Every structure is written in C-alpha cells, then in structure tokens.
Amino acid sequence: MASRSPASYERFSAQNLVVLAPLRAGLADSKAELAKLTGLSPSTVAARVDELIGLGHVVEVGDGVSRGGRRPRRLALRRDAGIVGCVDLGIDRTSIGLVDFSGELVSRSDIHLDIAEGPDRVLGRVWDECQKLVAADERHARLFLRGLSVGVPGPVSRVDGRVIAPSRMPGWNGVDVARLLGDISGVPVLVNNDANLMALGEFASGDRSQPDQVFVKAGSGIGCGIIARGELFVGSRGAAGDISHVAVLDAAPVPCSCGRVGCLDALASGNALVREMQNSGREVPNVEAMIALARDADPVATRLLREAGTMTGGVLATIVNFFNPDRLVIGGVLSQSEVFVAGVRSTLYAECLPMATGDLTIATPARPDDCGLLGAGTAFLDRMFSEQGV
Amino acid sequence: MASRSPASYERFSAQNLVVLAPLRAGLADSKAELAKLTGLSPSTVAARVDELIGLGHVVEVGDGVSRGGRRPRRLALRRDAGIVGCVDLGIDRTSIGLVDFSGELVSRSDIHLDIAEGPDRVLGRVWDECQKLVAADERHARLFLRGLSVGVPGPVSRVDGRVIAPSRMPGWNGVDVARLLGDISGVPVLVNNDANLMALGEFASGDRSQPDQVFVKAGSGIGCGIIARGELFVGSRGAAGDISHVAVLDAAPVPCSCGRVGCLDALASGNALVREMQNSGREVPNVEAMIALARDADPVATRLLREAGTMTGGVLATIVNFFNPDRLVIGGVLSQSEVFVAGVRSTLYAECLPMATGDLTIATPARPDDCGLLGAGTAFLDRMFSEQGV
DNA sequence: GGAACTTTGTTTGATTATGGAATAAGGTTC
DNA sequence: GAACCTTATTCCATAATCAAACAAAGTTCC
C-alpha cells in the first residue's frame, strides 16, 4: 500500500475527478449522462469535459445511438494516455505486464525467478523485464510509464509498507519493496499482497454491482483478499484476509510453520497436498501434476484434493456467515481442480444457512491467469484517479 | 436500515457538512482549527459557521486557551437542537432512551415487554413510552423529536428494511418496523439489528482511532456487529455479522433451531447454557442467575460458562484472522461473567498468530447497558448529518 | 414530407462559493 | 513595552456553478 514518488505525476482536481469517475467506471459516456449522474448542470459538465479533453485524458469517440432525439457524442477515457507496469511476484515464477489507463492488459511476460534470490536481484530483474516490455511495443515506447504496482506473496504492512514475516519469501522480511523498486526505477511504486490484488482484479474486471466479495487464493499457500463496499479492505495493519493459520474443524494434527497444528495452510495448501502425496509414497513434482492425476481419476490425489476443498470450505463457511459477501471467488492453482472446487462448494452449502448462501455467487475467476496483474493495475489507477494521486 | 420519512427534516448542504463533521467528531472546536482541518480559507469557514449559528446548530461556548496568541472562540454543536428517540427491543425487556444531538443519552426507561405480543402492540407501547419520556422533562417537551431509531433482536434486510426470519421474534417475520412505527409516530424511523447498533454505540462513544472493530453480543442469543473503516458494515443484504449458526470446533452434536447440529448459538448462547444447566439437574431461571452461581464458584455453572467462552473464542479466532480488527468487544449479558470472558480471551490468544493479536484490543463495553441505545442514536445522527439526511 | 416532440449540446449572464491579502483583536514571551 | 504569535474579520477578486435560452440533430406520426 505504501508508495514513494520519485517522479510524481500531476494530480487531478476534485472537480475533474467527479467527471472522470463515472467515465472510468463506465457509468456514463456522454455529457448528458454525466450531468444526470453527477447532478451538475450541463454547462458545468461541458467545461469540465473540455478541460479533460485538453489535458489529453478524455476523447470523443464518435456518435452514440439516438434515444429519440439528438444522438450523444460518446466520450471515453484515453486508454493510451499512459501505462502502468504491473508485477505479480511468485515463489519461483513472476508475471510482469503492462496495463493501459482503461485497466486492460496490453502485454505481459512470465519469467522464472526464484524469490529467494533476495530483493535486490529479484527487483532488478523485474525492472529490466518491465523495460523490455515497454521497449518491445513501438506504441508503448512513446508512452509514459506512470509507475509500477507490485503484488507480493506475503503480508504487507499498511503502516510502513514493509513486507512482514513472509513465510515463503526468505530474505524479504522488513523489506520496503516500494522504496527499493522506486529507487531502481525512478517511478512511483505501489505494493500490496498478491491475494488482495487478485481480489481487486477480479472485482474490477467483473460485476461491480456486487460490492462485497471474498477472493480465496488457493495456491501453494492459502491467501485471501477482501472487497468491502466496492473497495479493497486490508485493515489498519494491512494483514486482513490472512487465513493461513485458521484452525480447521476435525483436523489431523499436522504441524505448521507457525508452531501450532491443524492450520489451514498446513493442511489444505498446495504445498501441504504435495507433501501428503509424498507421504503416501507418490512422488509428484508440484500441485499442477497432482491436479492432472486427479483428472485421470487417481484415487489418492482425488481424495486429498477433495479433502482440501472440504477444509477450505469449512473455514470459508464461518467467513461467509460473518462477512456475508455477495460473491466468493475461488482462485489460485487449486481452483483449476474441479474436485477441490466441488469440495469447497458442497461444504459451504452444507454449513451455511440458506439466508447466507441464497444470494451468494460462488465462482472461479473470470481470468485466472490475469487477475493478479489486473488487480495491480486497478490498485494503481484507482489511486492515480483519486484525490490522493500517486 | 430502511427509513420512512412522514415528517422529513431539513437536509444539511454539503458545504455545511464539511464544517459540521469535524465539530461533531470533536476534531476541531474553533474556526482556525476548522480551516486547518478542512483546507478551506478562514473567510469561507467563517461564512459557513455563521450560517450554522444562524440555523441554530452551532453555538459559541466561550473562549479556549491561548496557544501563544489570541485565544480561540470555542465552537460546539448545539446538543439541544433536537432529540432522537432510541429503542433497544429485547425479547422480554425493552429500553427506550432520548439522545441529544451530541449523541449523549439524556433520559431512559426500561420496561417489561414481551416481544411475542406482536408488532402492533409492542410498537404502540414503545411509542407511548417514548412520548412519556419526552413529556417528562420540561426541557425536552419544548424540543423537537427528530425521529426514532430502533434496534431489533433479529436480522433486518437492507433491501426492504423488513425483519427477516427472526428466530426469537415470533410474529415479526417480514414486518417493516420502520414503516409501522413511522405510521404510528409520524416521525422518521430507522431500524437495524441490535448487535449492529451496539457495535456502533461502543465505537462512537469510544476510541474512533480504531476504525475496524468487531462487537460480539453474547446474550440469550449470539450476535455480532462489524465496524469497518469507521462505519457500520452490514453487507448488501444487511445480514453481515450473523455468527449464530457457525459450526464450532470439536462440538457436541447439540441440535439447533436451524436444523443442523453444533451451531455456536445452540452451544454457547445464554439460552443454551440455561438449558444445559437444567439438563444437569440444576434449575436456574435465567443466565443472570447462572453467572451469579459461577461467581460463587459453582462448578457446573463455571465449567459451562468457561466452555461457552472457549467455543465463542474459537469462532472469533477465525474472524480475527480474517478481518484483522483493531478492537474486539465482548458485550451482552455473558460479558458480565469473568469466566466467560477469560475463556474467549485465552482461546483467541492461543488460536491466533501473534501478528493478528499483537495490536488487537480485547475489551468489554465501556457502557454495557447503554451501548445499544447510544448506537441507535449514533445511527440516526450519522444519517441526519450526512448528505442523505433522514 | 412536414409539424411536433425529444434528446443532446452550447452559449450567455447572473449567482454563489471560495481564496487571498490586509487588518484587527487578543494573547504570550522576554 | 517591543516583538511576535494565534485567532478572527473584512473586503475584494476570482473561480465554479447554475439557470435559462437557444441551437443542433434526431424520431414519431399523421
């Protein structure tokens, strides 16, 4: 959440933001609609729009269809007014992408990168790769890279922006990623937890009429992001959504890295499942292989994935009752396993009251591979198009 | 959450609200402070304040202390600019109070009232009692009752404001309390769940620097209210916070009214505890008697209360990990039992990571008997002093 | 084909909100 | 008592906004 702004960018005035917000959200696409939505007079809207056109942030994109009178001249955000470099740092694989001002992914690159190499080497490599992406496209080369937005596989303090006790990121404890990458790149940098950004990405590219959502990232570890009232919720410290060490009902006493036994992460995460397979005498290289085995009806893999789904669903049942979200999204690698998702679903419906699940949508991500990067972009753009700025 | 406004009240302009908000929150008490806080120029602040003084909502209350120059003329909200009738509907006891514009309780009355008598009789009686309160105080009799704010011991739909499937309120299912009471009284009425309002009351009369709080009402039933980013969170449907039917770890298979077994409400609520006592051959009339027994070191009562605390703490552990609140308040009758509270506390600290509980305050309500009424008042005033109005 | 109506967009002058600077009022400090 | 500080007020310039009239570009229906 923290940011450093080595090359701070112009901030939008509150007045312009009133007009920009509906355009960005797709709630209005003409001056008349803007006037209706904002309550401003037509003349005021015209003045604001003219200024934004002059600034190069809004463009007229032809005529709309008439609704019984003069047809509207359609307005849109200039998506190529700039780009944001988005990074989804993983344990051994990192995705880097460029997102335009409309929030859409315009290019991406996936590289193998061991996070244990440490912040300096990893972030240096990330910046190199990002510059390559910018240079690769003739169009982008002329565009202004407004900043970077990074998701990391561990908790990020909201107080000082540092990575806190990341169990899967040796050498990163207490590191101020925003500052480090800001110094390397010279552009503003935002940092957040990866599951939080995936939640935001899935929300922003999906149905915004469901303002309360929970996104579970069931990957090698288990994380979770919360959207409350249409905004990312991270709590005062930034650690909200961390369900790794929630105790599981009727669980086997498997020891966890946190020192206790029976944590969700120690039982139902991708890592835990691979370990369990090996304990059963079945060597699998990774979760993906295990999911493939389950698809081929391997009994052990199927059972373990189903059980993991059940355990995850049990924890989510409490959360659904408590938070009562409109939508629950099951993401991460494990969400590619039908057995796992079925386990989550059936447990949720069994353990929640109909009142809580009646209007609840349970889904997998619309764009499983992109939601992390899209969320990083959304986080940056939401802030840039706010009074705070970047 | 729903309201009907048979006698709608003047709405504050957005400009006046900018000045009113800091005054109400106690963040500023002079023109200079207002100017600093809002970023407005001194002349603008003066104009706004003058208007509010003219409207009778702000008063000058003498001089403040100098900080090295001319001393400020202290400003304050006129607390006697009006009153709000607040109601905390219980199963067999109802509290009614009057709250002034500063949010403080100025008078109250507790009456025995069986909620099973049905909406018409109960609400009629409530309105009678409220009018008595207003008439009782010479000062209030001249004041304007701006509206009513009611807490009910069951879920309230945010969509249509109706009471939904309230297990403890026979005859109230689907009732639009706001409309009914609005028709009876002729003033605007707000309705919300009682635990939600208690959370709000405890938050508003306490430390507002802790914006994320969870309030557990452990009474004859178990409810819960959520404050997120300093505002009451009820979810899209209004049912957020309902943890009655969350499954308890390692629970006895006690059947619940919802049709399942092992729900928190069936195991750890006041009703459940009284039933358990009776099953052990010990007749107790109510939870209060049981708590008294535990204070006298009765082994059965003590064990049951401790176990109830442990079970409640187990459920809250998941919630604390997920929501990561700044503060957790244990309220309701059961919070008067030290054994119960100790059970919750010890379980929470045992089952949560230090990261989640390190900065977490666990407390009982500052004003256990008042927080429901105070919350009702806050809900009404917050809305009245917002652009929405009542 | 044309009159009547609709919706969208623009122009104009009046109104209102706000900011800035100068000034006054009432203090403290040394 | 001189210098300085904080708070409040006044007055005028400026910026933002609105209301209303008007223009533009459609549709509808006889």
CSV table of C-alpha atoms in Angstrom, one decimal, chain B residues 7-149:
chain,number,residue,atom,x,y,z
B,7,ALA,CA,-42.1,14.3,8.6
B,8,SER,CA,-38.9,14.8,6.8
B,9,TYR,CA,-36.3,17.2,8.2
B,10,GLU,CA,-34.2,19.9,6.6
B,11,ARG,CA,-31.2,18.5,5.0
B,12,PHE,CA,-27.7,20.0,5.5
B,13,SER,CA,-25.9,21.3,2.5
B,14,ALA,CA,-22.7,19.6,1.5
B,15,GLN,CA,-20.7,22.7,2.4
B,16,ASN,CA,-22.2,22.9,5.9
B,17,LEU,CA,-21.5,19.2,6.4
B,18,VAL,CA,-17.8,19.8,5.7
B,19,VAL,CA,-17.8,22.1,8.7
B,20,LEU,CA,-20.2,20.1,10.8
B,21,ALA,CA,-18.4,16.8,10.6
B,22,PRO,CA,-15.2,17.9,12.4
B,23,LEU,CA,-17.3,19.6,15.0
B,24,ARG,CA,-19.3,16.5,15.6
B,25,ALA,CA,-16.3,14.3,15.7
B,26,GLY,CA,-14.6,16.6,18.1
B,27,LEU,CA,-11.7,17.0,15.7
B,28,ALA,CA,-12.0,20.8,15.8
B,29,ASP,CA,-13.5,23.4,18.1
B,30,SER,CA,-12.6,26.7,16.6
B,31,LYS,CA,-12.7,28.5,13.3
B,32,ALA,CA,-8.9,28.3,12.9
B,33,GLU,CA,-8.9,24.6,13.6
B,34,LEU,CA,-11.7,24.1,11.1
B,35,ALA,CA,-9.8,26.0,8.5
B,36,LYS,CA,-6.7,23.9,9.0
B,37,LEU,CA,-8.6,20.6,9.0
B,38,THR,CA,-10.8,21.2,6.0
B,39,GLY,CA,-8.3,23.2,4.0
B,40,LEU,CA,-10.8,25.9,3.5
B,41,SER,CA,-9.9,29.6,3.8
B,42,PRO,CA,-10.6,31.4,7.0
B,43,SER,CA,-13.2,33.6,5.3
B,44,THR,CA,-15.0,30.6,4.0
B,45,VAL,CA,-15.1,28.8,7.3
B,46,ALA,CA,-16.4,32.0,8.9
B,47,ALA,CA,-19.2,32.2,6.4
B,48,ARG,CA,-20.2,28.5,7.0
B,49,VAL,CA,-20.0,28.8,10.7
B,50,ASP,CA,-22.1,32.0,10.8
B,51,GLU,CA,-24.7,30.3,8.7
B,52,LEU,CA,-24.8,27.3,11.0
B,53,ILE,CA,-25.0,29.5,14.1
B,54,GLY,CA,-27.9,31.2,12.3
B,55,LEU,CA,-29.6,27.9,11.8
B,56,GLY,CA,-29.2,27.1,15.5
B,57,HIS,CA,-27.0,24.1,15.1
B,58,VAL,CA,-23.7,25.6,16.3
B,59,VAL,CA,-23.0,27.8,19.2
B,60,GLU,CA,-20.1,29.7,20.6
B,61,VAL,CA,-19.2,28.3,24.0
B,62,GLY,CA,-16.8,30.8,25.5
B,63,ASP,CA,-13.1,31.2,24.9
B,64,GLY,CA,-10.5,28.4,24.6
B,65,VAL,CA,-6.9,28.6,26.0
B,66,SER,CA,-4.3,30.6,24.1
B,67,ARG,CA,-1.5,28.8,22.4
B,68,GLY,CA,0.7,31.8,22.2
B,69,GLY,CA,-1.6,34.2,20.6
B,70,ARG,CA,-5.2,35.3,20.6
B,71,ARG,CA,-7.3,32.6,22.2
B,72,PRO,CA,-9.9,30.8,20.1
B,73,ARG,CA,-13.6,31.2,20.5
B,74,ARG,CA,-14.7,27.7,21.1
B,75,LEU,CA,-17.4,26.3,18.9
B,76,ALA,CA,-19.7,23.4,19.6
B,77,LEU,CA,-22.7,21.6,18.2
B,78,ARG,CA,-25.9,22.7,19.9
B,79,ARG,CA,-26.7,19.4,21.6
B,80,ASP,CA,-30.2,20.6,22.5
B,81,ALA,CA,-31.1,21.4,18.9
B,82,GLY,CA,-33.2,18.3,18.9
B,83,ILE,CA,-33.5,14.8,20.3
B,84,VAL,CA,-33.8,11.3,18.9
B,85,GLY,CA,-35.9,8.6,20.4
B,86,CYS,CA,-33.8,5.4,20.7
B,87,VAL,CA,-35.2,1.9,21.3
B,88,ASP,CA,-33.5,-1.3,22.1
B,89,LEU,CA,-36.1,-4.0,21.6
B,90,GLY,CA,-35.4,-7.2,23.6
B,91,ILE,CA,-37.1,-10.5,24.0
B,92,ASP,CA,-38.8,-9.6,27.3
B,93,ARG,CA,-37.3,-6.2,28.1
B,94,THR,CA,-37.1,-3.1,26.1
B,95,SER,CA,-35.1,0.0,26.7
B,96,ILE,CA,-36.2,3.4,25.4
B,97,GLY,CA,-34.0,6.5,25.7
B,98,LEU,CA,-33.6,10.0,24.4
B,99,VAL,CA,-30.4,11.0,22.9
B,100,ASP,CA,-29.4,14.7,22.2
B,101,PHE,CA,-27.6,16.0,19.1
B,102,SER,CA,-24.3,15.4,20.8
B,103,GLY,CA,-25.1,11.7,20.9
B,104,GLU,CA,-25.4,11.6,24.7
B,105,LEU,CA,-28.2,9.8,26.5
B,106,VAL,CA,-30.3,12.3,28.4
B,107,SER,CA,-33.1,10.0,29.8
B,108,ARG,CA,-34.1,6.4,29.6
B,109,SER,CA,-36.8,4.0,30.6
B,110,ASP,CA,-36.7,0.2,30.8
B,111,ILE,CA,-39.9,-1.6,30.5
B,112,HIS,CA,-41.0,-5.3,30.6
B,113,LEU,CA,-42.5,-6.1,27.2
B,114,ASP,CA,-42.9,-9.5,25.7
B,115,ILE,CA,-41.9,-9.2,22.0
B,116,ALA,CA,-44.2,-12.1,21.2
B,117,GLU,CA,-47.2,-9.8,21.7
B,118,GLY,CA,-46.6,-8.8,18.1
B,119,PRO,CA,-45.5,-5.7,16.2
B,120,ASP,CA,-48.6,-3.6,16.6
B,121,ARG,CA,-49.0,-3.9,20.4
B,122,VAL,CA,-45.2,-3.7,21.0
B,123,LEU,CA,-44.6,-0.7,18.8
B,124,GLY,CA,-47.6,1.1,20.1
B,125,ARG,CA,-46.4,0.6,23.7
B,126,VAL,CA,-42.9,1.8,22.6
B,127,TRP,CA,-44.3,5.0,21.2
B,128,ASP,CA,-46.4,5.7,24.3
B,129,GLU,CA,-43.4,5.2,26.5
B,130,CYS,CA,-41.3,7.4,24.3
B,131,GLN,CA,-43.8,10.2,24.4
B,132,LYS,CA,-43.9,9.9,28.2
B,133,LEU,CA,-40.1,10.4,28.2
B,134,VAL,CA,-40.3,13.5,26.1
B,135,ALA,CA,-43.1,14.9,28.2
B,136,ALA,CA,-41.4,14.1,31.5
B,137,ASP,CA,-38.6,16.6,31.0
B,138,GLU,CA,-39.7,20.2,30.9
B,139,ARG,CA,-36.7,20.9,28.7
B,140,HIS,CA,-37.4,18.1,26.2
B,141,ALA,CA,-41.1,19.0,26.0
B,142,ARG,CA,-40.1,22.1,24.1
B,143,LEU,CA,-37.6,20.2,21.9
B,144,PHE,CA,-38.3,18.7,18.6
B,145,LEU,CA,-38.2,14.9,18.5
B,146,ARG,CA,-36.5,14.4,15.1
B,147,GLY,CA,-37.1,10.7,14.8
B,148,LEU,CA,-36.8,7.2,16.2
B,149,SER,CA,-34.0,4.7,15.8
